[in-house]
PDB file of C-alpha atoms in Angstrom:
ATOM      1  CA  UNK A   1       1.562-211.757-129.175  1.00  0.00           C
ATOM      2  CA  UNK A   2      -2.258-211.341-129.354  1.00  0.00           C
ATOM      3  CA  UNK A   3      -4.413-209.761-126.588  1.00  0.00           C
ATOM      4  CA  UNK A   4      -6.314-212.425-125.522  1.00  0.00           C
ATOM      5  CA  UNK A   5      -9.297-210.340-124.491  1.00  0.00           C
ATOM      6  CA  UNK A   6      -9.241-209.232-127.713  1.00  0.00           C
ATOM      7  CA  UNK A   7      -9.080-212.120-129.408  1.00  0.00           C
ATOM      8  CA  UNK A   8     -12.217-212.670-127.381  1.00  0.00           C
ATOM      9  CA  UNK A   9     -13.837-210.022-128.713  1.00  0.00           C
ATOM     10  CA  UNK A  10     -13.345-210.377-132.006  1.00  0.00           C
ATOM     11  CA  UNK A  11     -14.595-214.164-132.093  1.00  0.00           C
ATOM     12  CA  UNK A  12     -17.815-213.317-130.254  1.00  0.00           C
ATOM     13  CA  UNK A  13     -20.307-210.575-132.410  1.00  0.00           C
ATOM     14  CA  UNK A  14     -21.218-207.514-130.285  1.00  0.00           C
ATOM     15  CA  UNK A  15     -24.358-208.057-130.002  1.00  0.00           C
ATOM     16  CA  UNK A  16     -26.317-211.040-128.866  1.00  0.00           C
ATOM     17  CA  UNK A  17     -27.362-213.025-132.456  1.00  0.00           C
ATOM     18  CA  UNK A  18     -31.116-213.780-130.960  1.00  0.00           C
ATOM     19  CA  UNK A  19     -33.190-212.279-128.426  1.00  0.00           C
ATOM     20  CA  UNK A  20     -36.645-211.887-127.270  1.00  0.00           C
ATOM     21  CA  UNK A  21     -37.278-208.600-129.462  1.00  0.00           C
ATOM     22  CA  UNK A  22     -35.683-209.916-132.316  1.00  0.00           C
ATOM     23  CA  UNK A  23     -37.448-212.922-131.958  1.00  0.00           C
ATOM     24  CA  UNK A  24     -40.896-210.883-131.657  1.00  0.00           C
ATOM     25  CA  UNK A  25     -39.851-208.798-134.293  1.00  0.00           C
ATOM     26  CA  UNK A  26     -39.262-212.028-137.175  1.00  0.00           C
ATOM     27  CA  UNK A  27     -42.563-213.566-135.915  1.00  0.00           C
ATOM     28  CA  UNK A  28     -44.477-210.539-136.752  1.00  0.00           C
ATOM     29  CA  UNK A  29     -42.827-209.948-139.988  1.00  0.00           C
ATOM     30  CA  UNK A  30     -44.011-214.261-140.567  1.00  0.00           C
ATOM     31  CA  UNK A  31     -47.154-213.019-139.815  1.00  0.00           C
ATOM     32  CA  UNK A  32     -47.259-210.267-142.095  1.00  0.00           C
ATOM     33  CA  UNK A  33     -45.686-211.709-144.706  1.00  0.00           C
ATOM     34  CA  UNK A  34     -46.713-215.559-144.972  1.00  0.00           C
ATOM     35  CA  UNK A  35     -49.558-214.895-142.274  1.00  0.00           C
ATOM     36  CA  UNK A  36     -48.483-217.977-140.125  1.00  0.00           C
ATOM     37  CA  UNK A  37     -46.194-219.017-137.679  1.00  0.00           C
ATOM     38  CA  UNK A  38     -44.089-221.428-138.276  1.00  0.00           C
ATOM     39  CA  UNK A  39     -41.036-222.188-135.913  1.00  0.00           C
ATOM     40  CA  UNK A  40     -38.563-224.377-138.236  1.00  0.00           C
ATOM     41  CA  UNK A  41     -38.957-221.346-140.526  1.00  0.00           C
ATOM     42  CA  UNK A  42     -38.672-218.481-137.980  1.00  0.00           C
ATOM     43  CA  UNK A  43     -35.606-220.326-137.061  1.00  0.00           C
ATOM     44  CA  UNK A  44     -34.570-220.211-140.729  1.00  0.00           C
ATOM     45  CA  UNK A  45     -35.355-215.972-141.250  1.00  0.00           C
ATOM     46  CA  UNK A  46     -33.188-215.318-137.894  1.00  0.00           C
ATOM     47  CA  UNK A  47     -30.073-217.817-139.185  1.00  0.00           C
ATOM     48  CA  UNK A  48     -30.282-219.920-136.192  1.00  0.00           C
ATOM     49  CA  UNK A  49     -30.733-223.050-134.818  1.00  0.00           C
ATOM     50  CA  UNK A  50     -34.722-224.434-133.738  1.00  0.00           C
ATOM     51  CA  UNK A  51     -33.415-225.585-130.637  1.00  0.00           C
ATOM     52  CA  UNK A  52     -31.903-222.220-129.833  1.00  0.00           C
ATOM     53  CA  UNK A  53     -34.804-220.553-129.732  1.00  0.00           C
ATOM     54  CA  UNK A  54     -35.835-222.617-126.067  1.00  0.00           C
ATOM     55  CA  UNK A  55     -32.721-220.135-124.690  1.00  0.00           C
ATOM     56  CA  UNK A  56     -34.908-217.279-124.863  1.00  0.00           C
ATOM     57  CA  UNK A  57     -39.031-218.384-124.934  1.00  0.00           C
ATOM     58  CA  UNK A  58     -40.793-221.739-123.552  1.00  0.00           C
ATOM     59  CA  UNK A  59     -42.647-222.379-126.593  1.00  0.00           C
ATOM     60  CA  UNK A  60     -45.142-221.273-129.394  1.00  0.00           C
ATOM     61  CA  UNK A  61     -47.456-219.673-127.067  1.00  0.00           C
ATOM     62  CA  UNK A  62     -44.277-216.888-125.500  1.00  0.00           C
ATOM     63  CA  UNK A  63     -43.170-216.568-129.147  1.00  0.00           C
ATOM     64  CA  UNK A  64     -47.228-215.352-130.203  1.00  0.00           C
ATOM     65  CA  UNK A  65     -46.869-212.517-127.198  1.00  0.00           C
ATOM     66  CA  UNK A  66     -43.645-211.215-128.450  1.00  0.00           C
ATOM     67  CA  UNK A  67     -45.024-211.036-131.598  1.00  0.00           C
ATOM     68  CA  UNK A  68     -48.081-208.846-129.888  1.00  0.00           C
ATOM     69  CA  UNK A  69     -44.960-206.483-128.320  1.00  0.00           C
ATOM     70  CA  UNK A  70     -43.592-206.341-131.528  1.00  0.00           C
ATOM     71  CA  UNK A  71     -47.093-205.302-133.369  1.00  0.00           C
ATOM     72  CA  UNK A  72     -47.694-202.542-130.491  1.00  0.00           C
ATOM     73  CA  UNK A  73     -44.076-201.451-130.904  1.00  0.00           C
ATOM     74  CA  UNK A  74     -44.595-201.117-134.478  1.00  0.00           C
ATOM     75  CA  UNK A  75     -48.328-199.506-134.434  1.00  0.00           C
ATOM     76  CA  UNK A  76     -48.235-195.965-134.477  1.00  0.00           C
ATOM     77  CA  UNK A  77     -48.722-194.082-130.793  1.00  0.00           C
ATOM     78  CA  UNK A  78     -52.148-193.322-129.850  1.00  0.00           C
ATOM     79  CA  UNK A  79     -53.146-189.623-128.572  1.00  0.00           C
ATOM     80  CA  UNK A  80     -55.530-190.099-126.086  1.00  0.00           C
ATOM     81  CA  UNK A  81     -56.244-186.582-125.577  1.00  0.00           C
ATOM     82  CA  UNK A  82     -58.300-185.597-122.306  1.00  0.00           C
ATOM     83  CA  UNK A  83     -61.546-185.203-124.003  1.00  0.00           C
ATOM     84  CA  UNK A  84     -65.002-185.986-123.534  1.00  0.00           C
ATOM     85  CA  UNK A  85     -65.646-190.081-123.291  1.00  0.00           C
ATOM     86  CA  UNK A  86     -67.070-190.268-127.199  1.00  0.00           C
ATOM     87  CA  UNK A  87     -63.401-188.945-127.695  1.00  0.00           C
ATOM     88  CA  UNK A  88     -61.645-191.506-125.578  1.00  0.00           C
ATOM     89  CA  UNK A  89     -64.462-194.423-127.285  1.00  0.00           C
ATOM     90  CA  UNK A  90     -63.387-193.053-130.723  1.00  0.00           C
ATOM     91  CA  UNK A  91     -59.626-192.824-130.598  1.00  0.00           C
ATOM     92  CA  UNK A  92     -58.933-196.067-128.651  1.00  0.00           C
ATOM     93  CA  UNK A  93     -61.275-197.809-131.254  1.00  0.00           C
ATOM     94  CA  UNK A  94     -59.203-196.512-133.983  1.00  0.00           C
ATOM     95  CA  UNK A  95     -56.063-197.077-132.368  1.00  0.00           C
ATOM     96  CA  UNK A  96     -56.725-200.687-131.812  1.00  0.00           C
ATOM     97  CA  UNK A  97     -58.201-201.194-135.308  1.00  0.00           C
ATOM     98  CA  UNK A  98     -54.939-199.510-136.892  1.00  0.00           C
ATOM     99  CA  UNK A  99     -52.625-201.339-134.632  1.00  0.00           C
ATOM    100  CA  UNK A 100     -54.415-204.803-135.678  1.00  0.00           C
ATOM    101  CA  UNK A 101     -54.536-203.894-139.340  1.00  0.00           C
ATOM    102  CA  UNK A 102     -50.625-204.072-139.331  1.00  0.00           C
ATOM    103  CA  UNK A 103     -50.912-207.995-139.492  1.00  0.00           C
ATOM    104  CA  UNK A 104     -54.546-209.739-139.817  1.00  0.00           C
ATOM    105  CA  UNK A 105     -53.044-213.189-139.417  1.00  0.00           C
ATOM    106  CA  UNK A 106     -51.600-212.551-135.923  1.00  0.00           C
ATOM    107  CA  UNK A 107     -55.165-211.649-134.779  1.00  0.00           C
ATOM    108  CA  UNK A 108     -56.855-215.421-133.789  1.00  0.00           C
ATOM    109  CA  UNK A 109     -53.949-216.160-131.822  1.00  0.00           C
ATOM    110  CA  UNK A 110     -54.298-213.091-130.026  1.00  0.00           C
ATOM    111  CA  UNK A 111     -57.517-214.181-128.917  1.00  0.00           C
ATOM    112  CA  UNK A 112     -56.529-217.608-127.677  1.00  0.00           C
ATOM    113  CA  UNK A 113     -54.077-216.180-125.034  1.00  0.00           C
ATOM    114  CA  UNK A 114     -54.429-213.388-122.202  1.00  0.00           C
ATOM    115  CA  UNK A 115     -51.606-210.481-122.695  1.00  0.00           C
ATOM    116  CA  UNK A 116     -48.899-210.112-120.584  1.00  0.00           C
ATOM    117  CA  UNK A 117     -46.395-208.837-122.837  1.00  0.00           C
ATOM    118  CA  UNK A 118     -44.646-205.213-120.937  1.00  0.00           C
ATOM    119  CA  UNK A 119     -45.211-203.225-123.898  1.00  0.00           C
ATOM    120  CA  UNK A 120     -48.842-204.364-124.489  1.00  0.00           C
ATOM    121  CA  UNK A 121     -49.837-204.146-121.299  1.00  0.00           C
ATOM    122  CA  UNK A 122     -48.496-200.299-120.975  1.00  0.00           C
ATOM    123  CA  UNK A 123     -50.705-199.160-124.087  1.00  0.00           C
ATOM    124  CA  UNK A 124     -54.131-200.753-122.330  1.00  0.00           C
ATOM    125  CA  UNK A 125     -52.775-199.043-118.981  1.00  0.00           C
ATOM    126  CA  UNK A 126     -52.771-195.682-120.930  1.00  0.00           C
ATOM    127  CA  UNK A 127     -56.668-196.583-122.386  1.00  0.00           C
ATOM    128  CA  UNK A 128     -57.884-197.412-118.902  1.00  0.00           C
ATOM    129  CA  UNK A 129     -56.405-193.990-117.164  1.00  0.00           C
ATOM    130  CA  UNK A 130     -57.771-192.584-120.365  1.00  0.00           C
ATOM    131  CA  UNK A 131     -61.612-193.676-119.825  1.00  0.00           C
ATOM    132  CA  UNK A 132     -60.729-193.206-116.260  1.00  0.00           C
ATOM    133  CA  UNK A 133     -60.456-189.662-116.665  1.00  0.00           C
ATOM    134  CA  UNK A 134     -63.184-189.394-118.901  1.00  0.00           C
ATOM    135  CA  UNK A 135     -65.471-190.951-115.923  1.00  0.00           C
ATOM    136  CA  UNK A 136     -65.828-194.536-116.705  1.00  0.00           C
ATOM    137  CA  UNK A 137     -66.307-196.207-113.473  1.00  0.00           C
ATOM    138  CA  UNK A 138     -63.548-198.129-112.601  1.00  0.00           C
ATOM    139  CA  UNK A 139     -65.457-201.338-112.506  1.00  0.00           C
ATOM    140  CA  UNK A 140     -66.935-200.788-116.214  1.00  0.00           C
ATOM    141  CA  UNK A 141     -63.183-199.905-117.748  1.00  0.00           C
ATOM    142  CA  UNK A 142     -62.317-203.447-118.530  1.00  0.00           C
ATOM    143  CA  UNK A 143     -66.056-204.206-119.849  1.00  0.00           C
ATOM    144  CA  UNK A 144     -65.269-201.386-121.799  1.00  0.00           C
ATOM    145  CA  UNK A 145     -61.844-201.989-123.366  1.00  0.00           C
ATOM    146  CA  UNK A 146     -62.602-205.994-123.887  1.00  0.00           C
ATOM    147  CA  UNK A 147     -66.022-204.326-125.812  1.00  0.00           C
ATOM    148  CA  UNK A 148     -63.771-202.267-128.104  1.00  0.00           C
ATOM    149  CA  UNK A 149     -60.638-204.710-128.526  1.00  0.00           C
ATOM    150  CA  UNK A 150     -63.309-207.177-129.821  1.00  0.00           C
ATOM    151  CA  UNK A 151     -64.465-204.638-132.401  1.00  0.00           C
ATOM    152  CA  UNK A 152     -61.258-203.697-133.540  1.00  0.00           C
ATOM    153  CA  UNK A 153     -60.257-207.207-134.254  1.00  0.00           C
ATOM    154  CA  UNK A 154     -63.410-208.084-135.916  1.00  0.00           C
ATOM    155  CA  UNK A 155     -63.365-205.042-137.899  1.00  0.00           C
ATOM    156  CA  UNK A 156     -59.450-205.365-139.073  1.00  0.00           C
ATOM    157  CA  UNK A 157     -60.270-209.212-140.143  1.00  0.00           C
ATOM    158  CA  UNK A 158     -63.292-207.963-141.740  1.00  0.00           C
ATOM    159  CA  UNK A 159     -61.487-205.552-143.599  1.00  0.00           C
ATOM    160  CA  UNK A 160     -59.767-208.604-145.422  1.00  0.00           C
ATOM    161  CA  UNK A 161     -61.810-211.005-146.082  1.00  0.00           C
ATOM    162  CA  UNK A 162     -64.968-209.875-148.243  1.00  0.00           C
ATOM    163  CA  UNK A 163     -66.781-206.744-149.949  1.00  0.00           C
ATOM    164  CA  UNK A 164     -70.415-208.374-149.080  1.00  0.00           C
ATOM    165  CA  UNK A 165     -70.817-210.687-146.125  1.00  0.00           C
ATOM    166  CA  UNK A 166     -73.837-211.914-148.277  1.00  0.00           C
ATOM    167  CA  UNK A 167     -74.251-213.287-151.351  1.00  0.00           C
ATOM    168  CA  UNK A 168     -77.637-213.794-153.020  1.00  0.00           C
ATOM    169  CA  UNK A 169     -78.134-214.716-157.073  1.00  0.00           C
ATOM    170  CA  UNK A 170     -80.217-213.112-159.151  1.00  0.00           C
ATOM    171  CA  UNK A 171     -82.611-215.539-159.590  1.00  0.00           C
ATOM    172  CA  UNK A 172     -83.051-216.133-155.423  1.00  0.00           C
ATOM    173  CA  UNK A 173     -83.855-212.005-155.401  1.00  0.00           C
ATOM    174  CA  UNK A 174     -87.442-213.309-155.032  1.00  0.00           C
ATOM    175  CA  UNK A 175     -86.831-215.776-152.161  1.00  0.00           C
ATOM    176  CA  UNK A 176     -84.670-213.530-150.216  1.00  0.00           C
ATOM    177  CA  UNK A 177     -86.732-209.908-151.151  1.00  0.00           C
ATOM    178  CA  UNK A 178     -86.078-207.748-147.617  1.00  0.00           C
ATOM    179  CA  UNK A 179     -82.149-208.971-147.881  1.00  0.00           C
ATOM    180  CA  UNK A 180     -82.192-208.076-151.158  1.00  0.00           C
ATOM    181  CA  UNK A 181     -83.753-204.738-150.573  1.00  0.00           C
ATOM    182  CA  UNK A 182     -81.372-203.645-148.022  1.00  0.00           C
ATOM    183  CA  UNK A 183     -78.243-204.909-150.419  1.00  0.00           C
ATOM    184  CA  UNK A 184     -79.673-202.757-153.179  1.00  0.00           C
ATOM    185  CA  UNK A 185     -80.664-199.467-150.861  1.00  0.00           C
ATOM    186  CA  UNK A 186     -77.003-199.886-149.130  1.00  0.00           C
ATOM    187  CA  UNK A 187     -75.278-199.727-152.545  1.00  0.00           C
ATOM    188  CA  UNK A 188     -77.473-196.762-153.804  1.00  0.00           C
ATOM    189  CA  UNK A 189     -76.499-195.205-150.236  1.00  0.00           C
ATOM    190  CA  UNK A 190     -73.226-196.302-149.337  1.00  0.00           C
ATOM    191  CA  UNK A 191     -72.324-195.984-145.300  1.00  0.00           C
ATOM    192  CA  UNK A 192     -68.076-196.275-143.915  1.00  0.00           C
ATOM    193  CA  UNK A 193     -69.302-199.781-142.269  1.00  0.00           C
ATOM    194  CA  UNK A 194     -66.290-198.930-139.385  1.00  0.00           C
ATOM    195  CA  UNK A 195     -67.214-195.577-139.011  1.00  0.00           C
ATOM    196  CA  UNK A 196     -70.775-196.625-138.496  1.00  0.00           C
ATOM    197  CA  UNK A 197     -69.690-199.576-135.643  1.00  0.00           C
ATOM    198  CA  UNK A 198     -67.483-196.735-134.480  1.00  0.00           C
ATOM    199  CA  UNK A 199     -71.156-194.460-134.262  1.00  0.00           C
ATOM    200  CA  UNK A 200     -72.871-197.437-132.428  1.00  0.00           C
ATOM    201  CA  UNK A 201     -70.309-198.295-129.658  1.00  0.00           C
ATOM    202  CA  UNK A 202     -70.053-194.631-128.884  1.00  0.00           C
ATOM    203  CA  UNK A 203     -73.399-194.842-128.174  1.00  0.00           C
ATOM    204  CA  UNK A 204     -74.084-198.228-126.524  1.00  0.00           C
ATOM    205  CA  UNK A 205     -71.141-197.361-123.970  1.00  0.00           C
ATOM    206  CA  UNK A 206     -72.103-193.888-123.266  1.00  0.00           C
ATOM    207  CA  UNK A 207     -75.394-195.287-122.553  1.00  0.00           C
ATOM    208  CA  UNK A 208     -73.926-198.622-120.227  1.00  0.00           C
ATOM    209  CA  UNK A 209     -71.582-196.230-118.386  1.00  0.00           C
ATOM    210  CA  UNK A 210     -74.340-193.387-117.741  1.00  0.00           C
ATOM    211  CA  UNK A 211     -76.818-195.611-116.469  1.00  0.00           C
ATOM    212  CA  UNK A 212     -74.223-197.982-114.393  1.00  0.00           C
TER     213      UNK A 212
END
């Protein structure tokens, strides 16, 4: 005769077939890979039900922030070393940009919601003790991070979208000369367009915090 616990066990699987990280974790890859969100099909990628999905989230909105866990789980780990403030500037900027790189399409949505996801709330916790330490004034650290997430998002959609944000024909060079100038003296003299915002909000926020 059969052990009825174990006949239990072997009907149920070990581990739970959806969850919150998993679903996070098949958003993101959505994201990445048809860069949209779209819950019949999520429902489809994890080999469940639609319906089962209102178990774990309330709706699209709970389903975007897991997605942002799931991006800052998967973005490498910043090293916010105790440096000077430029330092701190620098190396959250570039963490955020990398982290956003991972998946473009995620980004708008992002910007539509505040976050309150665990995970994504523990890496800005680490940027504001960060600029803390480099003597931001507590009141300017938010000011400061909302400055640089906004770079880093328009930077990483920037990144795919276009090689020129302008286009001018040949025959308009006349109509348009100082645009067309600063096209032609740009390609001659090429500049890392994300090293140089990097350069200017180094600057600008030195500047705000010192004279705050």
């Amino acid at each position: 005769m059969q052990n009825p616990s174990k006949t239990s066990q072997l009907g149920r699987p070990r581990t739970p077939r959806l969850s919150r990280k998993a679903i996070g974790r098949a958003a993101l890859e959505m994201f990445e890979e048809e860069e949209s969100l779209s819950i019949p099909r999520l429902a489809e990628r994890l080999g469940v039900r639609q319906s089962s999905f209102y178990k774990h989230v309330t709706g699209r909105q709970e389903i975007i922030e897991l997605a942002r866990g799931a991006l800052v789980e998967r973005a490498p780990k910043p090293e916010l070393t105790s440096g000077s403030l430029d330092d701190v500037i620098r190396q959250t900027f570039d963490a955020l940009r990398t982290a956003y790189s991972l998946a473009p399409a995620l980004l708008p949505l992002l910007l539509t919601q505040p976050v309150s996801h665990p995970a994504a709330l523990e890496a800005y916790d680490r940027f504001a003790e960060a600029f803390e330490l480099a003597g931001t004034p507590r009141h300017l650290v938010l000011p400061v991070l909302e400055t640089l997430d906004s770079a880093a998002i328009g930077a990483s959609l920037d990144a795919i979208t276009m090689e020129s944000a302008w286009s001018i024909k040949e025959e308009d060079h006349g109509t348009f000369p100082h645009l067309t100038a600063a096209q032609r003296a740009v390609a001659e003299h090429p500049v890392d367009r994300f090293s140089f915002l990097a350069d200017v909000l180094s600057a600008g926020l030195r500047a705000a915090i010192r004279d705050a």
